[in-house]
Coordinates of C-alpha atoms in Angstrom, one line a residue:
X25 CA -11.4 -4.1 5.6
X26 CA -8.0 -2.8 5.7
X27 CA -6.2 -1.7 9.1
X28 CA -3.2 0.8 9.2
X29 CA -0.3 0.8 11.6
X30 CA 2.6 3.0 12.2
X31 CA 5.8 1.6 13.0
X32 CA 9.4 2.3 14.0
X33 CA 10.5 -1.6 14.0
X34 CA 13.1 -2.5 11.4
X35 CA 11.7 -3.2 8.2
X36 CA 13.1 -6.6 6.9
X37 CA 12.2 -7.7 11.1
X38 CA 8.7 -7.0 10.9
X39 CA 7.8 -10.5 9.9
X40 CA 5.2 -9.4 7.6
X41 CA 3.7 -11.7 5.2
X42 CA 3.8 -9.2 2.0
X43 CA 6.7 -6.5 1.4
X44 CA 5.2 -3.5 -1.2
X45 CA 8.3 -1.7 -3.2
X46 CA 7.6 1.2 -5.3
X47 CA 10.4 1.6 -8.2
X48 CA 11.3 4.4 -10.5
X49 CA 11.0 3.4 -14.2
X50 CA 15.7 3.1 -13.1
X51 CA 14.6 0.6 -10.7
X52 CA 15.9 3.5 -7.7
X53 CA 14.0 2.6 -5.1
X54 CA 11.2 5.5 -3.5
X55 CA 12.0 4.8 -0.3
X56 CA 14.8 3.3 2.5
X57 CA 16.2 -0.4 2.4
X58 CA 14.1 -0.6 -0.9
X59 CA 16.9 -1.3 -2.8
X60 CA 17.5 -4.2 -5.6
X61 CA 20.7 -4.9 -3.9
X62 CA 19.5 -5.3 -0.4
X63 CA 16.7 -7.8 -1.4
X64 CA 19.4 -10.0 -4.0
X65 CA 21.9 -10.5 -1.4
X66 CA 19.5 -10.9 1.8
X67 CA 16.6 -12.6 0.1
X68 CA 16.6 -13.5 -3.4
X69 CA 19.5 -14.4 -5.1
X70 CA 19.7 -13.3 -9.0
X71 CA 16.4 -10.9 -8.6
X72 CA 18.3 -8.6 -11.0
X73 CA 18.2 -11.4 -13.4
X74 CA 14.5 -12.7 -12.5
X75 CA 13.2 -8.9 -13.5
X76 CA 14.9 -8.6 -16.2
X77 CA 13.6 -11.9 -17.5
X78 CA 10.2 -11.6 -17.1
X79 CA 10.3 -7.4 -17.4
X80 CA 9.5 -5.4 -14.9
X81 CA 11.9 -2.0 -15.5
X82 CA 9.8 0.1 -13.2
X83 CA 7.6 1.4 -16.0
X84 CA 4.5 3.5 -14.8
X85 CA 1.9 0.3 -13.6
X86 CA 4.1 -2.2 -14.1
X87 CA 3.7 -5.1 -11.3
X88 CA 5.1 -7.9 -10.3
X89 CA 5.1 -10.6 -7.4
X90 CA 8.0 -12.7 -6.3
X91 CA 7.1 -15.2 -3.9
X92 CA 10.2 -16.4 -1.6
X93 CA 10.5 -18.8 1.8
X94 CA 10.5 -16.5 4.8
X95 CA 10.5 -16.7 8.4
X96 CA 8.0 -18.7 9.8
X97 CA 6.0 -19.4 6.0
X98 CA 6.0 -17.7 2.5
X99 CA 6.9 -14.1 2.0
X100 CA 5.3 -12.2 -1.1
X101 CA 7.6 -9.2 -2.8
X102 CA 4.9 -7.2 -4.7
X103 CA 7.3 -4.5 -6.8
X104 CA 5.4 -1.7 -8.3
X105 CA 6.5 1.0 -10.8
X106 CA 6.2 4.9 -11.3
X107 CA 7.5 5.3 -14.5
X108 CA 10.6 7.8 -14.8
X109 CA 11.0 10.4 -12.6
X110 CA 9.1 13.5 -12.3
X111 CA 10.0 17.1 -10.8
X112 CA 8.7 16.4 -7.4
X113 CA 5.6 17.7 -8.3
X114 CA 1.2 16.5 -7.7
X115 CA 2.2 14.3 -10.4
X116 CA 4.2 12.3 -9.0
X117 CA 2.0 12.1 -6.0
X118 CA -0.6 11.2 -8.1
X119 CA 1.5 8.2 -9.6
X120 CA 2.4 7.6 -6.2
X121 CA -1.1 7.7 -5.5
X122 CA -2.7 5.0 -7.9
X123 CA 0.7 2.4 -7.0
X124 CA -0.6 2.6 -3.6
X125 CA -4.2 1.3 -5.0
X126 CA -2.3 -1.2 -7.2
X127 CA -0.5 -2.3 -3.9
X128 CA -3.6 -2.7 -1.7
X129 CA -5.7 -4.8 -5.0
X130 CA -2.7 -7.4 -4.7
X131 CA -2.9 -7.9 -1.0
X132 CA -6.7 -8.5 -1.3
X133 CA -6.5 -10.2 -4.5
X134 CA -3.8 -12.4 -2.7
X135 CA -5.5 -12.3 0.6
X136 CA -2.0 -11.3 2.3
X137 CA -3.1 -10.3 5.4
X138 CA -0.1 -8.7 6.8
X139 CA 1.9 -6.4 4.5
X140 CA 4.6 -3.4 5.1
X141 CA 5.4 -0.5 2.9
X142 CA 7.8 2.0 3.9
X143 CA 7.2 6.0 4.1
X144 CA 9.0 7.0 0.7
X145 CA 11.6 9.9 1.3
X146 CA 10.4 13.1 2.0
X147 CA 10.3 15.8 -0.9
X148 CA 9.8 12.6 -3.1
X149 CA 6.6 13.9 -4.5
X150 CA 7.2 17.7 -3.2
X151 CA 5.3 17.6 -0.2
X152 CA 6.6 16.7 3.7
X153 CA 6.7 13.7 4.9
X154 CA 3.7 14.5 7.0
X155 CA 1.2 14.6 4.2
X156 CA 2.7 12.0 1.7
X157 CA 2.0 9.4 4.8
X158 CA -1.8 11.2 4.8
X159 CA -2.2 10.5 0.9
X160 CA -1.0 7.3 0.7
X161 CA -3.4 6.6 4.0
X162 CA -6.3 7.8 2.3
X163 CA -5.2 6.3 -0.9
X164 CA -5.0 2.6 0.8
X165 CA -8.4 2.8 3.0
X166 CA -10.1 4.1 -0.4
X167 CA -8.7 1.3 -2.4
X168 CA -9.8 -1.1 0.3
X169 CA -13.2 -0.6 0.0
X170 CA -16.0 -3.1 -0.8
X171 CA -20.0 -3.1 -0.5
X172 CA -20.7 -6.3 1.8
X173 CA -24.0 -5.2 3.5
X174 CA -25.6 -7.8 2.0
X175 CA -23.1 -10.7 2.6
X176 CA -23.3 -14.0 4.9
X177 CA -22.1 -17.2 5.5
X178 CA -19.3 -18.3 4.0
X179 CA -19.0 -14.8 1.5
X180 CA -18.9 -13.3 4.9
X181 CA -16.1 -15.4 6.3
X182 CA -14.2 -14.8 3.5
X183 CA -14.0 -11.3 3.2
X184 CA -10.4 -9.8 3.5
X185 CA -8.9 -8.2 6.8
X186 CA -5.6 -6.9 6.0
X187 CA -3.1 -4.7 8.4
X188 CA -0.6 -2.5 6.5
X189 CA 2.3 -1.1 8.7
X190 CA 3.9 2.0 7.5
X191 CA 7.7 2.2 8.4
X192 CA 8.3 5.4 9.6
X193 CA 11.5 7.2 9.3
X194 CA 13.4 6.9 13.2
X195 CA 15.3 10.1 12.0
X196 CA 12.7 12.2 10.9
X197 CA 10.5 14.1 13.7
X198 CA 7.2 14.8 12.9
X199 CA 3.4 14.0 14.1
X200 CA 2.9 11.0 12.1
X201 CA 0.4 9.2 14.3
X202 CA -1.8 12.8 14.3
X203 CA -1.5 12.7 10.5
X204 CA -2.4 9.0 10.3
X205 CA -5.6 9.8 12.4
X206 CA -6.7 12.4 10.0
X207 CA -6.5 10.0 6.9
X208 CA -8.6 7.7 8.7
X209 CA -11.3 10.3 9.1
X210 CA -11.0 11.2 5.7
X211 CA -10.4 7.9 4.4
X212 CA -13.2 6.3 6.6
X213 CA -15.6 8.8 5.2
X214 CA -15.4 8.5 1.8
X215 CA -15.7 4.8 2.1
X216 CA -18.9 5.7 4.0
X217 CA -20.1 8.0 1.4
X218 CA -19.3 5.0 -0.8
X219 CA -21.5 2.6 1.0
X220 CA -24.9 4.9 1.1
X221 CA -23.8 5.2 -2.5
X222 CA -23.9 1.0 -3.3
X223 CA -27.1 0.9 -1.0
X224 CA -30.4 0.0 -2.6
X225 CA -33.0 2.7 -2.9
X226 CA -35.3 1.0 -0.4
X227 CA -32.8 0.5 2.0
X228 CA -31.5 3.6 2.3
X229 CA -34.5 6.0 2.8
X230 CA -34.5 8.8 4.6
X231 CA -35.5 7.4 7.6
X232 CA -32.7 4.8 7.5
X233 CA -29.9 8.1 6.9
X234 CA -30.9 10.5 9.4
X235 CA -30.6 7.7 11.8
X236 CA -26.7 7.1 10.5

């Protein structure tokens, strides 16, 4: 079950538990304050030199986690690439598309239940910054999906309840929370779809659907 925020706060204040980064196969950051600089000299001393060691160059599905102290417990930098840079066009959003699932598999996987990401710049992937916050939305809820009709107990307890807060851009006007809301109906529908899908023939019957 994954729940998404919008937020305005400043990004390395948000106290989250998990920090997502997507990186161009340069290591140029996709977004604001994503920087390798910013993290080596605020939080991790020599990362430059702990990527290069074990290799993460930003290469197209390339991942990797860097667990560091931060306030108030552990904080987990989960770095993601896209490859080299495109032309701005759906395939780049696409690539931009599938990091997001990547990003969302590690914080369930990891059972990070509080992560940020920020909005990447807009015209990144040729489309405002409007829709790219709609895609990855979608994108995330999609990738957060599991069938657990049928779980209890302790399975039940278990199951993952994450919160990913989307930094917004203070500079940038536009009707983010509207376009957030329409992701969630689309995303929230699919994963619907998804369900009846996963459901057992003699479970679902008609009876059970028209009364959904």
């Amino acid at each position: 079950m994954l729940t998404i925020n919008l937020t305005d706060k400043e990004f390395w204040q948000s106290g989250a538990e998990g920090y997502i980064f997507f990186f161009w196969e340069n290591l140029e950051g996709l977004a604001q304050h994503a920087d390798i600089e910013y993290i080596e000299k605020n939080f991790y001393p020599h990362l430059k030199a702990v990527l290069k060691k074990y290799k993460f160059e930003g290469k197209r599905g390339q991942v990797y986690t860097l667990t560091a102290p931060g306030e108030g417990g552990i904080t987990q930098f989960i770095f993601i690439g896209l490859g080299k840079p495109g032309k701005k066009s759906h395939n780049d959003l696409e690539t931009l598309r599938r990091a997001v699932g990547t990003g969302i598999n590690i914080l369930k996987k990891n059972y990070i239940e509080q992560a940020i990401v920020n909005l990447p710049v807009e015209g990144s992937c040729g489309i405002s910054a409007e829709e790219l916050l709609r895609q990855m939305a979608i994108t995330a809820l999609m990738a957060s999906y599991e069938f657990n009709m049928f779980k209890s107990g302790k399975d039940a307890a278990d199951e993952w309840k994450g919160v990913l807060n989307v930094k917004i851009p203070t500079d940038k006007k536009g009707n983010f929370a509207q376009a957030l809301q329409q992701a969630m109906i689309v995303g929230e529908a699919i994963n619907q779809a998804r369900s009846w899908c996963d459901m057992p023939a003699n479970v679902l019957t008609p009876t059970y659907l028209s009364q959904e």
